[in-house]
mmCIF file with all atom_site columns, C-alpha atoms in Angstrom:
data_model
loop_
_atom_site.group_PDB
_atom_site.id
_atom_site.type_symbol
_atom_site.label_atom_id
_atom_site.label_alt_id
_atom_site.label_comp_id
_atom_site.label_asym_id
_atom_site.label_entity_id
_atom_site.label_seq_id
_atom_site.pdbx_PDB_ins_code
_atom_site.Cartn_x
_atom_site.Cartn_y
_atom_site.Cartn_z
_atom_site.occupancy
_atom_site.B_iso_or_equiv
_atom_site.pdbx_formal_charge
_atom_site.auth_seq_id
_atom_site.auth_comp_id
_atom_site.auth_asym_id
_atom_site.auth_atom_id
_atom_site.pdbx_PDB_model_num
ATOM 1   C CA . MET C 1 1   ? -2.323  3.904   -31.924 1.00 73.00 ? 3   MET C CA 1
ATOM 2   C CA . LYS C 1 2   ? 0.648   5.927   -30.576 1.00 75.00 ? 4   LYS C CA 1
ATOM 3   C CA . ASP C 1 3   ? -1.444  9.215   -30.575 1.00 72.00 ? 5   ASP C CA 1
ATOM 4   C CA . LYS C 1 4   ? -4.213  7.285   -28.763 1.00 74.00 ? 6   LYS C CA 1
ATOM 5   C CA . ILE C 1 5   ? -1.869  5.858   -25.943 1.00 80.00 ? 7   ILE C CA 1
ATOM 6   C CA . ARG C 1 6   ? -0.367  9.326   -25.627 1.00 80.00 ? 8   ARG C CA 1
ATOM 7   C CA . SER C 1 7   ? -3.822  10.786  -25.225 1.00 78.00 ? 9   SER C CA 1
ATOM 8   C CA . TYR C 1 8   ? -4.557  8.169   -22.558 1.00 82.00 ? 10  TYR C CA 1
ATOM 9   C CA . LEU C 1 9   ? -1.355  9.067   -20.815 1.00 83.00 ? 11  LEU C CA 1
ATOM 10  C CA . VAL C 1 10  ? -2.019  12.824  -20.886 1.00 79.00 ? 12  VAL C CA 1
ATOM 11  C CA . PHE C 1 11  ? -4.358  12.655  -17.818 1.00 80.00 ? 13  PHE C CA 1
ATOM 12  C CA . ALA C 1 12  ? -2.440  10.039  -15.691 1.00 81.00 ? 14  ALA C CA 1
ATOM 13  C CA . THR C 1 13  ? -0.026  11.194  -13.125 1.00 82.00 ? 15  THR C CA 1
ATOM 14  C CA . ARG C 1 14  ? 3.270   9.558   -12.379 1.00 85.00 ? 16  ARG C CA 1
ATOM 15  C CA . GLY C 1 15  ? 1.790   7.823   -9.537  1.00 86.00 ? 17  GLY C CA 1
ATOM 16  C CA . TYR C 1 16  ? -1.139  6.606   -11.383 1.00 87.00 ? 18  TYR C CA 1
ATOM 17  C CA . LYS C 1 17  ? 0.966   5.247   -14.188 1.00 86.00 ? 19  LYS C CA 1
ATOM 18  C CA . ILE C 1 18  ? 3.448   3.339   -11.536 1.00 90.00 ? 20  ILE C CA 1
ATOM 19  C CA . VAL C 1 19  ? 0.676   2.038   -9.264  1.00 89.00 ? 21  VAL C CA 1
ATOM 20  C CA . MET C 1 20  ? -2.139  1.059   -11.620 1.00 87.00 ? 22  MET C CA 1
ATOM 21  C CA . LEU C 1 21  ? 0.114   -0.024  -14.588 1.00 86.00 ? 23  LEU C CA 1
ATOM 22  C CA . PHE C 1 22  ? 2.865   -1.769  -13.023 1.00 89.00 ? 24  PHE C CA 1
ATOM 23  C CA . VAL C 1 23  ? 2.698   -2.357  -9.101  1.00 91.00 ? 25  VAL C CA 1
ATOM 24  C CA . LEU C 1 24  ? -0.662  -3.459  -8.721  1.00 89.00 ? 26  LEU C CA 1
ATOM 25  C CA . PRO C 1 25  ? -1.003  -6.075  -11.764 1.00 87.00 ? 27  PRO C CA 1
ATOM 26  C CA . VAL C 1 26  ? 2.559   -7.499  -10.649 1.00 89.00 ? 28  VAL C CA 1
ATOM 27  C CA . PHE C 1 27  ? 1.316   -7.486  -7.141  1.00 89.00 ? 29  PHE C CA 1
ATOM 28  C CA . LEU C 1 28  ? -1.974  -9.465  -7.984  1.00 85.00 ? 30  LEU C CA 1
ATOM 29  C CA . LEU C 1 29  ? -0.249  -11.879 -10.379 1.00 85.00 ? 31  LEU C CA 1
ATOM 30  C CA . ALA C 1 30  ? 2.406   -12.527 -7.261  1.00 86.00 ? 32  ALA C CA 1
ATOM 31  C CA . VAL C 1 31  ? -0.682  -13.250 -4.987  1.00 84.00 ? 33  VAL C CA 1
ATOM 32  C CA . ASP C 1 32  ? -2.349  -15.676 -7.548  1.00 81.00 ? 34  ASP C CA 1
ATOM 33  C CA . PHE C 1 33  ? 1.046   -17.369 -8.072  1.00 83.00 ? 35  PHE C CA 1
ATOM 34  C CA . MET C 1 34  ? 1.695   -17.965 -4.309  1.00 83.00 ? 36  MET C CA 1
ATOM 35  C CA . ALA C 1 35  ? -2.010  -18.858 -3.749  1.00 79.00 ? 37  ALA C CA 1
ATOM 36  C CA . ALA C 1 36  ? -1.712  -21.675 -6.375  1.00 77.00 ? 38  ALA C CA 1
ATOM 37  C CA . VAL C 1 37  ? 1.876   -22.750 -5.300  1.00 79.00 ? 39  VAL C CA 1
ATOM 38  C CA . PHE C 1 38  ? 1.464   -22.737 -1.383  1.00 79.00 ? 40  PHE C CA 1
ATOM 39  C CA . PHE C 1 39  ? -2.347  -23.135 -1.047  1.00 74.00 ? 41  PHE C CA 1
ATOM 40  C CA . ARG C 1 40  ? -3.283  -25.101 -3.840  1.00 70.00 ? 42  ARG C CA 1
ATOM 41  C CA . GLY C 1 41  ? -6.210  -22.791 -4.789  1.00 69.00 ? 43  GLY C CA 1
ATOM 42  C CA . SER C 1 42  ? -7.166  -19.657 -6.561  1.00 71.00 ? 44  SER C CA 1
ATOM 43  C CA . ALA C 1 43  ? -7.018  -16.038 -5.148  1.00 74.00 ? 45  ALA C CA 1
ATOM 44  C CA . MET C 1 44  ? -9.776  -14.983 -7.622  1.00 77.00 ? 46  MET C CA 1
ATOM 45  C CA . PRO C 1 45  ? -12.507 -14.057 -5.066  1.00 79.00 ? 47  PRO C CA 1
ATOM 46  C CA . ALA C 1 46  ? -10.183 -11.988 -3.209  1.00 80.00 ? 48  ALA C CA 1
ATOM 47  C CA . TYR C 1 47  ? -8.797  -9.918  -6.395  1.00 80.00 ? 49  TYR C CA 1
ATOM 48  C CA . ILE C 1 48  ? -12.426 -9.462  -7.562  1.00 86.00 ? 50  ILE C CA 1
ATOM 49  C CA . MET C 1 49  ? -12.764 -7.293  -4.550  1.00 88.00 ? 51  MET C CA 1
ATOM 50  C CA . LEU C 1 50  ? -9.340  -5.716  -4.880  1.00 89.00 ? 52  LEU C CA 1
ATOM 51  C CA . LEU C 1 51  ? -9.662  -4.883  -8.488  1.00 90.00 ? 53  LEU C CA 1
ATOM 52  C CA . ILE C 1 52  ? -12.930 -3.378  -8.364  1.00 92.00 ? 54  ILE C CA 1
ATOM 53  C CA . MET C 1 53  ? -11.912 -1.180  -5.482  1.00 93.00 ? 55  MET C CA 1
ATOM 54  C CA . ALA C 1 54  ? -8.577  -0.111  -6.962  1.00 92.00 ? 56  ALA C CA 1
ATOM 55  C CA . GLU C 1 55  ? -10.272 0.748   -10.287 1.00 92.00 ? 57  GLU C CA 1
ATOM 56  C CA . VAL C 1 56  ? -13.047 2.827   -8.913  1.00 94.00 ? 58  VAL C CA 1
ATOM 57  C CA . MET C 1 57  ? -10.941 4.512   -6.259  1.00 92.00 ? 59  MET C CA 1
ATOM 58  C CA . SER C 1 58  ? -7.972  5.409   -8.507  1.00 91.00 ? 60  SER C CA 1
ATOM 59  C CA . ASP C 1 59  ? -10.291 7.169   -11.076 1.00 91.00 ? 61  ASP C CA 1
ATOM 60  C CA . ILE C 1 60  ? -10.373 10.138  -8.835  1.00 90.00 ? 62  ILE C CA 1
ATOM 61  C CA . TRP C 1 61  ? -6.684  10.771  -9.743  1.00 88.00 ? 63  TRP C CA 1
ATOM 62  C CA . TYR C 1 62  ? -7.169  10.012  -13.250 1.00 88.00 ? 64  TYR C CA 1
ATOM 63  C CA . LEU C 1 63  ? -10.550 11.484  -14.759 1.00 86.00 ? 65  LEU C CA 1
ATOM 64  C CA . GLY C 1 64  ? -12.450 11.892  -11.530 1.00 83.00 ? 66  GLY C CA 1
ATOM 65  C CA . GLY C 1 65  ? -14.945 14.760  -11.853 1.00 83.00 ? 67  GLY C CA 1
ATOM 66  C CA . ILE C 1 66  ? -14.703 14.912  -15.310 1.00 84.00 ? 68  ILE C CA 1
ATOM 67  C CA . GLN C 1 67  ? -18.426 14.987  -15.616 1.00 84.00 ? 69  GLN C CA 1
ATOM 68  C CA . GLU C 1 68  ? -18.922 17.555  -12.962 1.00 81.00 ? 70  GLU C CA 1
ATOM 69  C CA . LYS C 1 69  ? -20.797 20.839  -14.024 1.00 71.00 ? 71  LYS C CA 1
ATOM 70  C CA . ASN C 1 70  ? -17.799 22.913  -13.063 1.00 67.00 ? 72  ASN C CA 1
ATOM 71  C CA . SER C 1 71  ? -15.067 20.565  -13.739 1.00 63.00 ? 73  SER C CA 1
ATOM 72  C CA . GLN C 1 72  ? -11.692 22.406  -14.239 1.00 61.00 ? 74  GLN C CA 1
ATOM 73  C CA . LYS C 1 73  ? -9.652  19.270  -15.180 1.00 60.00 ? 75  LYS C CA 1
ATOM 74  C CA . ILE C 1 74  ? -10.149 19.995  -19.088 1.00 63.00 ? 76  ILE C CA 1
ATOM 75  C CA . ASP C 1 75  ? -9.630  23.609  -19.162 1.00 59.00 ? 77  ASP C CA 1
ATOM 76  C CA . TYR C 1 76  ? -6.292  23.265  -20.886 1.00 55.00 ? 78  TYR C CA 1
ATOM 77  C CA . LEU C 1 77  ? -7.655  21.245  -23.444 1.00 61.00 ? 79  LEU C CA 1
ATOM 78  C CA . LYS C 1 78  ? -9.620  24.210  -24.846 1.00 60.00 ? 80  LYS C CA 1
ATOM 79  C CA . THR C 1 79  ? -6.550  25.699  -25.949 1.00 58.00 ? 81  THR C CA 1
ATOM 80  C CA . SER C 1 80  ? -5.964  22.909  -28.275 1.00 60.00 ? 82  SER C CA 1
ATOM 81  C CA . ALA C 1 81  ? -8.036  22.330  -31.538 1.00 61.00 ? 83  ALA C CA 1
ATOM 82  C CA . ARG C 1 82  ? -7.178  18.505  -30.776 1.00 72.00 ? 84  ARG C CA 1
ATOM 83  C CA . GLY C 1 83  ? -8.812  18.912  -27.340 1.00 71.00 ? 85  GLY C CA 1
ATOM 84  C CA . MET C 1 84  ? -12.024 16.910  -28.006 1.00 78.00 ? 86  MET C CA 1
ATOM 85  C CA . GLN C 1 85  ? -10.365 14.082  -29.935 1.00 83.00 ? 87  GLN C CA 1
ATOM 86  C CA . ILE C 1 86  ? -7.410  13.910  -27.047 1.00 82.00 ? 88  ILE C CA 1
ATOM 87  C CA . MET C 1 87  ? -10.310 13.324  -24.462 1.00 84.00 ? 89  MET C CA 1
ATOM 88  C CA . LYS C 1 88  ? -12.301 10.862  -26.653 1.00 86.00 ? 90  LYS C CA 1
ATOM 89  C CA . ASN C 1 89  ? -8.918  8.781   -27.288 1.00 88.00 ? 91  ASN C CA 1
ATOM 90  C CA . ALA C 1 90  ? -8.276  8.921   -23.428 1.00 88.00 ? 92  ALA C CA 1
ATOM 91  C CA . LEU C 1 91  ? -11.784 7.637   -22.571 1.00 91.00 ? 93  LEU C CA 1
ATOM 92  C CA . ILE C 1 92  ? -11.628 4.888   -25.240 1.00 92.00 ? 94  ILE C CA 1
ATOM 93  C CA . LEU C 1 93  ? -8.476  3.675   -24.466 1.00 91.00 ? 95  LEU C CA 1
ATOM 94  C CA . ASP C 1 94  ? -8.972  3.807   -20.688 1.00 91.00 ? 96  ASP C CA 1
ATOM 95  C CA . LEU C 1 95  ? -11.870 1.281   -21.137 1.00 93.00 ? 97  LEU C CA 1
ATOM 96  C CA . VAL C 1 96  ? -9.648  -0.904  -23.285 1.00 92.00 ? 98  VAL C CA 1
ATOM 97  C CA . ARG C 1 97  ? -6.802  -1.060  -20.857 1.00 90.00 ? 99  ARG C CA 1
ATOM 98  C CA . ARG C 1 98  ? -9.154  -2.030  -18.080 1.00 90.00 ? 100 ARG C CA 1
ATOM 99  C CA . PHE C 1 99  ? -10.649 -4.891  -19.964 1.00 91.00 ? 101 PHE C CA 1
ATOM 100 C CA . VAL C 1 100 ? -7.311  -6.425  -21.301 1.00 90.00 ? 102 VAL C CA 1
ATOM 101 C CA . TYR C 1 101 ? -5.763  -5.910  -17.859 1.00 87.00 ? 103 TYR C CA 1
ATOM 102 C CA . LEU C 1 102 ? -8.672  -7.817  -16.121 1.00 86.00 ? 104 LEU C CA 1
ATOM 103 C CA . VAL C 1 103 ? -8.810  -10.519 -18.635 1.00 86.00 ? 105 VAL C CA 1
ATOM 104 C CA . VAL C 1 104 ? -5.089  -11.066 -18.469 1.00 87.00 ? 106 VAL C CA 1
ATOM 105 C CA . ILE C 1 105 ? -5.003  -11.332 -14.628 1.00 85.00 ? 107 ILE C CA 1
ATOM 106 C CA . ALA C 1 106 ? -8.108  -13.377 -14.547 1.00 83.00 ? 108 ALA C CA 1
ATOM 107 C CA . GLY C 1 107 ? -6.596  -15.885 -17.108 1.00 84.00 ? 109 GLY C CA 1
ATOM 108 C CA . ALA C 1 108 ? -3.180  -15.913 -15.292 1.00 84.00 ? 110 ALA C CA 1
ATOM 109 C CA . SER C 1 109 ? -4.937  -16.773 -11.949 1.00 81.00 ? 111 SER C CA 1
ATOM 110 C CA . TRP C 1 110 ? -6.656  -19.635 -13.776 1.00 81.00 ? 112 TRP C CA 1
ATOM 111 C CA . LEU C 1 111 ? -3.442  -20.962 -15.323 1.00 83.00 ? 113 LEU C CA 1
ATOM 112 C CA . PHE C 1 112 ? -1.394  -20.939 -12.063 1.00 82.00 ? 114 PHE C CA 1
ATOM 113 C CA . THR C 1 113 ? -4.197  -22.917 -10.404 1.00 78.00 ? 115 THR C CA 1
ATOM 114 C CA . ILE C 1 114 ? -4.130  -25.502 -13.206 1.00 79.00 ? 116 ILE C CA 1
ATOM 115 C CA . ILE C 1 115 ? -0.403  -25.877 -13.487 1.00 80.00 ? 117 ILE C CA 1
ATOM 116 C CA . PHE C 1 116 ? 0.487   -25.922 -9.925  1.00 76.00 ? 118 PHE C CA 1
ATOM 117 C CA . THR C 1 117 ? -2.352  -28.272 -8.878  1.00 68.00 ? 119 THR C CA 1
ATOM 118 C CA . ALA C 1 118 ? -2.122  -30.834 -11.696 1.00 60.00 ? 120 ALA C CA 1
ATOM 119 C CA . GLY C 1 119 ? -1.626  -34.437 -10.856 1.00 50.00 ? 121 GLY C CA 1
ATOM 120 C CA . GLU C 1 120 ? -2.199  -33.807 -7.066  1.00 51.00 ? 122 GLU C CA 1
ATOM 121 C CA . GLY C 1 121 ? -5.772  -34.665 -6.733  1.00 48.00 ? 123 GLY C CA 1
ATOM 122 C CA . VAL C 1 122 ? -6.536  -30.925 -6.182  1.00 45.00 ? 124 VAL C CA 1
ATOM 123 C CA . ARG C 1 123 ? -9.443  -29.711 -8.362  1.00 46.00 ? 125 ARG C CA 1
ATOM 124 C CA . THR C 1 124 ? -10.759 -26.130 -9.020  1.00 51.00 ? 126 THR C CA 1
ATOM 125 C CA . LYS C 1 125 ? -14.059 -25.444 -9.423  1.00 57.00 ? 127 LYS C CA 1
ATOM 126 C CA . LEU C 1 126 ? -13.448 -22.718 -11.583 1.00 68.00 ? 128 LEU C CA 1
ATOM 127 C CA . GLY C 1 127 ? -13.702 -23.270 -15.489 1.00 77.00 ? 129 GLY C CA 1
ATOM 128 C CA . PRO C 1 128 ? -13.079 -20.770 -18.386 1.00 82.00 ? 130 PRO C CA 1
ATOM 129 C CA . TRP C 1 129 ? -16.769 -19.618 -18.103 1.00 85.00 ? 131 TRP C CA 1
ATOM 130 C CA . GLU C 1 130 ? -16.210 -18.686 -14.454 1.00 84.00 ? 132 GLU C CA 1
ATOM 131 C CA . VAL C 1 131 ? -12.931 -16.798 -15.337 1.00 85.00 ? 133 VAL C CA 1
ATOM 132 C CA . LEU C 1 132 ? -14.723 -14.818 -17.866 1.00 89.00 ? 134 LEU C CA 1
ATOM 133 C CA . LEU C 1 133 ? -17.403 -14.135 -15.371 1.00 89.00 ? 135 LEU C CA 1
ATOM 134 C CA . ALA C 1 134 ? -14.813 -12.731 -12.933 1.00 89.00 ? 136 ALA C CA 1
ATOM 135 C CA . ALA C 1 135 ? -13.317 -10.390 -15.589 1.00 90.00 ? 137 ALA C CA 1
ATOM 136 C CA . LEU C 1 136 ? -16.566 -9.313  -17.058 1.00 93.00 ? 138 LEU C CA 1
ATOM 137 C CA . LEU C 1 137 ? -17.764 -8.747  -13.367 1.00 92.00 ? 139 LEU C CA 1
ATOM 138 C CA . ILE C 1 138 ? -14.858 -6.633  -12.428 1.00 93.00 ? 140 ILE C CA 1
ATOM 139 C CA . TYR C 1 139 ? -15.150 -4.753  -15.882 1.00 95.00 ? 141 TYR C CA 1
ATOM 140 C CA . THR C 1 140 ? -18.877 -4.061  -15.634 1.00 96.00 ? 142 THR C CA 1
ATOM 141 C CA . LEU C 1 141 ? -18.901 -2.956  -11.967 1.00 95.00 ? 143 LEU C CA 1
ATOM 142 C CA . SER C 1 142 ? -16.019 -0.735  -12.176 1.00 95.00 ? 144 SER C CA 1
ATOM 143 C CA . VAL C 1 143 ? -16.933 1.033   -15.244 1.00 96.00 ? 145 VAL C CA 1
ATOM 144 C CA . LEU C 1 144 ? -20.387 1.664   -13.618 1.00 95.00 ? 146 LEU C CA 1
ATOM 145 C CA . GLY C 1 145 ? -18.785 2.913   -10.502 1.00 95.00 ? 147 GLY C CA 1
ATOM 146 C CA . ILE C 1 146 ? -16.405 5.141   -12.303 1.00 95.00 ? 148 ILE C CA 1
ATOM 147 C CA . PHE C 1 147 ? -19.064 6.547   -14.795 1.00 94.00 ? 149 PHE C CA 1
ATOM 148 C CA . LEU C 1 148 ? -21.011 7.439   -11.445 1.00 94.00 ? 150 LEU C CA 1
ATOM 149 C CA . CYS C 1 149 ? -18.297 8.803   -9.618  1.00 94.00 ? 151 CYS C CA 1
ATOM 150 C CA . ARG C 1 150 ? -17.169 11.165  -12.387 1.00 91.00 ? 152 ARG C CA 1
ATOM 151 C CA . PHE C 1 151 ? -20.116 13.501  -11.858 1.00 91.00 ? 153 PHE C CA 1
ATOM 152 C CA . PHE C 1 152 ? -18.123 14.331  -8.418  1.00 89.00 ? 154 PHE C CA 1
ATOM 153 C CA . SER C 1 153 ? -14.843 15.373  -7.299  1.00 86.00 ? 155 SER C CA 1
ATOM 154 C CA . TYR C 1 154 ? -14.860 13.827  -3.850  1.00 89.00 ? 156 TYR C CA 1
ATOM 155 C CA . LEU C 1 155 ? -12.698 11.117  -2.894  1.00 91.00 ? 157 LEU C CA 1
ATOM 156 C CA . TRP C 1 156 ? -15.374 9.706   -0.333  1.00 92.00 ? 158 TRP C CA 1
ATOM 157 C CA . VAL C 1 157 ? -17.787 9.028   -3.149  1.00 94.00 ? 159 VAL C CA 1
ATOM 158 C CA . ASN C 1 158 ? -15.124 6.867   -4.998  1.00 94.00 ? 160 ASN C CA 1
ATOM 159 C CA . LEU C 1 159 ? -14.387 5.094   -1.624  1.00 94.00 ? 161 LEU C CA 1
ATOM 160 C CA . LEU C 1 160 ? -18.288 4.524   -1.049  1.00 95.00 ? 162 LEU C CA 1
ATOM 161 C CA . ALA C 1 161 ? -18.851 3.255   -4.773  1.00 94.00 ? 163 ALA C CA 1
ATOM 162 C CA . ALA C 1 162 ? -15.601 1.061   -4.447  1.00 94.00 ? 164 ALA C CA 1
ATOM 163 C CA . TYR C 1 163 ? -16.753 -0.771  -1.203  1.00 94.00 ? 165 TYR C CA 1
ATOM 164 C CA . VAL C 1 164 ? -20.231 -1.291  -2.381  1.00 94.00 ? 166 VAL C CA 1
ATOM 165 C CA . GLU C 1 165 ? -19.563 -2.517  -5.643  1.00 93.00 ? 167 GLU C CA 1
ATOM 166 C CA . ALA C 1 166 ? -16.530 -4.560  -4.491  1.00 93.00 ? 168 ALA C CA 1
ATOM 167 C CA . ILE C 1 167 ? -18.981 -6.403  -2.164  1.00 93.00 ? 169 ILE C CA 1
ATOM 168 C CA . ALA C 1 168 ? -21.697 -6.910  -4.799  1.00 93.00 ? 170 ALA C CA 1
ATOM 169 C CA . GLY C 1 169 ? -19.044 -8.226  -7.108  1.00 91.00 ? 171 GLY C CA 1
ATOM 170 C CA . LEU C 1 170 ? -18.007 -10.807 -4.887  1.00 90.00 ? 172 LEU C CA 1
ATOM 171 C CA . VAL C 1 171 ? -21.541 -11.775 -3.791  1.00 91.00 ? 173 VAL C CA 1
ATOM 172 C CA . ILE C 1 172 ? -22.632 -12.362 -7.379  1.00 90.00 ? 174 ILE C CA 1
ATOM 173 C CA . PHE C 1 173 ? -19.349 -14.285 -8.268  1.00 88.00 ? 175 PHE C CA 1
ATOM 174 C CA . LEU C 1 174 ? -19.917 -16.574 -5.493  1.00 86.00 ? 176 LEU C CA 1
ATOM 175 C CA . ILE C 1 175 ? -23.677 -17.280 -6.342  1.00 88.00 ? 177 ILE C CA 1
ATOM 176 C CA . ALA C 1 176 ? -22.808 -17.892 -10.045 1.00 84.00 ? 178 ALA C CA 1
ATOM 177 C CA . ALA C 1 177 ? -19.544 -20.119 -9.212  1.00 77.00 ? 179 ALA C CA 1
ATOM 178 C CA . GLU C 1 178 ? -21.753 -22.210 -6.644  1.00 78.00 ? 180 GLU C CA 1
ATOM 179 C CA . GLY C 1 179 ? -24.172 -23.079 -9.362  1.00 77.00 ? 181 GLY C CA 1
ATOM 180 C CA . PHE C 1 180 ? -26.857 -20.870 -7.885  1.00 82.00 ? 182 PHE C CA 1
ATOM 181 C CA . LEU C 1 181 ? -26.810 -18.866 -11.138 1.00 81.00 ? 183 LEU C CA 1
ATOM 182 C CA . PRO C 1 182 ? -26.040 -20.101 -14.789 1.00 88.00 ? 184 PRO C CA 1
ATOM 183 C CA . VAL C 1 183 ? -22.629 -18.803 -15.310 1.00 88.00 ? 185 VAL C CA 1
ATOM 184 C CA . ILE C 1 184 ? -22.954 -18.678 -19.230 1.00 90.00 ? 186 ILE C CA 1
ATOM 185 C CA . LEU C 1 185 ? -26.173 -16.522 -19.040 1.00 91.00 ? 187 LEU C CA 1
ATOM 186 C CA . ALA C 1 186 ? -24.367 -14.220 -16.375 1.00 90.00 ? 188 ALA C CA 1
ATOM 187 C CA . ASP C 1 187 ? -21.441 -13.816 -18.726 1.00 92.00 ? 189 ASP C CA 1
ATOM 188 C CA . ILE C 1 188 ? -24.021 -12.975 -21.756 1.00 94.00 ? 190 ILE C CA 1
ATOM 189 C CA . ALA C 1 189 ? -25.715 -10.633 -19.416 1.00 94.00 ? 191 ALA C CA 1
ATOM 190 C CA . LEU C 1 190 ? -22.440 -8.886  -17.946 1.00 94.00 ? 192 LEU C CA 1
ATOM 191 C CA . ALA C 1 191 ? -21.068 -8.498  -21.413 1.00 95.00 ? 193 ALA C CA 1
ATOM 192 C CA . ILE C 1 192 ? -24.017 -6.626  -22.731 1.00 96.00 ? 194 ILE C CA 1
ATOM 193 C CA . LEU C 1 193 ? -24.136 -4.405  -19.667 1.00 96.00 ? 195 LEU C CA 1
ATOM 194 C CA . GLY C 1 194 ? -20.412 -3.949  -19.632 1.00 95.00 ? 196 GLY C CA 1
ATOM 195 C CA . ALA C 1 195 ? -20.848 -2.602  -23.442 1.00 96.00 ? 197 ALA C CA 1
ATOM 196 C CA . GLY C 1 196 ? -23.753 -0.436  -22.788 1.00 96.00 ? 198 GLY C CA 1
ATOM 197 C CA . PHE C 1 197 ? -22.096 1.094   -19.667 1.00 96.00 ? 199 PHE C CA 1
ATOM 198 C CA . SER C 1 198 ? -18.912 1.635   -21.875 1.00 96.00 ? 200 SER C CA 1
ATOM 199 C CA . ILE C 1 199 ? -20.799 3.425   -24.556 1.00 96.00 ? 201 ILE C CA 1
ATOM 200 C CA . LEU C 1 200 ? -22.751 5.626   -22.028 1.00 95.00 ? 202 LEU C CA 1
ATOM 201 C CA . ALA C 1 201 ? -19.451 6.665   -20.104 1.00 93.00 ? 203 ALA C CA 1
ATOM 202 C CA . VAL C 1 202 ? -17.862 7.841   -23.132 1.00 93.00 ? 204 VAL C CA 1
ATOM 203 C CA . LYS C 1 203 ? -20.937 9.573   -24.586 1.00 93.00 ? 205 LYS C CA 1
ATOM 204 C CA . ILE C 1 204 ? -21.892 11.387  -21.427 1.00 91.00 ? 206 ILE C CA 1
ATOM 205 C CA . ALA C 1 205 ? -18.405 12.319  -20.733 1.00 88.00 ? 207 ALA C CA 1
ATOM 206 C CA . MET C 1 206 ? -17.883 13.742  -24.218 1.00 87.00 ? 208 MET C CA 1
ATOM 207 C CA . LEU C 1 207 ? -21.382 15.767  -23.923 1.00 85.00 ? 209 LEU C CA 1
ATOM 208 C CA . LYS C 1 208 ? -20.007 17.367  -20.701 1.00 80.00 ? 210 LYS C CA 1
ATOM 209 C CA . VAL C 1 209 ? -16.647 17.995  -22.299 1.00 75.00 ? 211 VAL C CA 1
ATOM 210 C CA . GLU C 1 210 ? -18.276 19.491  -25.350 1.00 73.00 ? 212 GLU C CA 1
ATOM 211 C CA . GLY C 1 211 ? -20.560 21.580  -23.188 1.00 64.00 ? 213 GLY C CA 1
ATOM 212 C CA . SER C 1 212 ? -17.944 23.052  -21.150 1.00 61.00 ? 214 SER C CA 1
ATOM 213 C CA . TYR C 1 213 ? -16.657 24.687  -24.462 1.00 58.00 ? 215 TYR C CA 1
ATOM 214 C CA . TYR C 1 214 ? -19.724 26.796  -24.362 1.00 57.00 ? 216 TYR C CA 1
ATOM 215 C CA . ASP C 1 215 ? -20.055 27.198  -20.706 1.00 55.00 ? 217 ASP C CA 1
ATOM 216 C CA . LYS C 1 216 ? -22.992 24.872  -20.455 1.00 55.00 ? 218 LYS C CA 1
#
């Protein structure tokens, strides 16, 4: 596991590590906490948009352009016999990090709302299935956006995808949360799509990396 974590961190700049692994989660948890304590509600709709945008936009500084035909991001890996394995570990652990990260933040938001509004007649409409929906929605849309953006090395592509998917994520969540879409069915559909996009993201990236060894 230590080698896998090290492989994941190989591609991350210091700024990426600080912002995405520490600053952003702390900021979002603080917003969730304040929303529950001071406004007696949940900030979940807001951070659905924020997290999708952050995940898609920040990938340009992590593995952005890795699937581009003439990508130079992995040239130095060709000097190592473990280059392919390092890349595979990084891709897989990146997906695992995203999912765990999103589930923890969504769960914390829900718990803050329950704890700080208990006994005050305030009732949140969000239940465990809606919380899972938020996490799966952010994960699935961000993985799809990241997969598509990795064919390009342009920040504007990531920005455009981030905005479009953030809006789509918020709309889908609100439709489901208001009862216009069966939440459990949406969870199942998103779980299947998320798993499919994850497998596709790793396989296509690895094919591109392997092809680069032979100048394909």
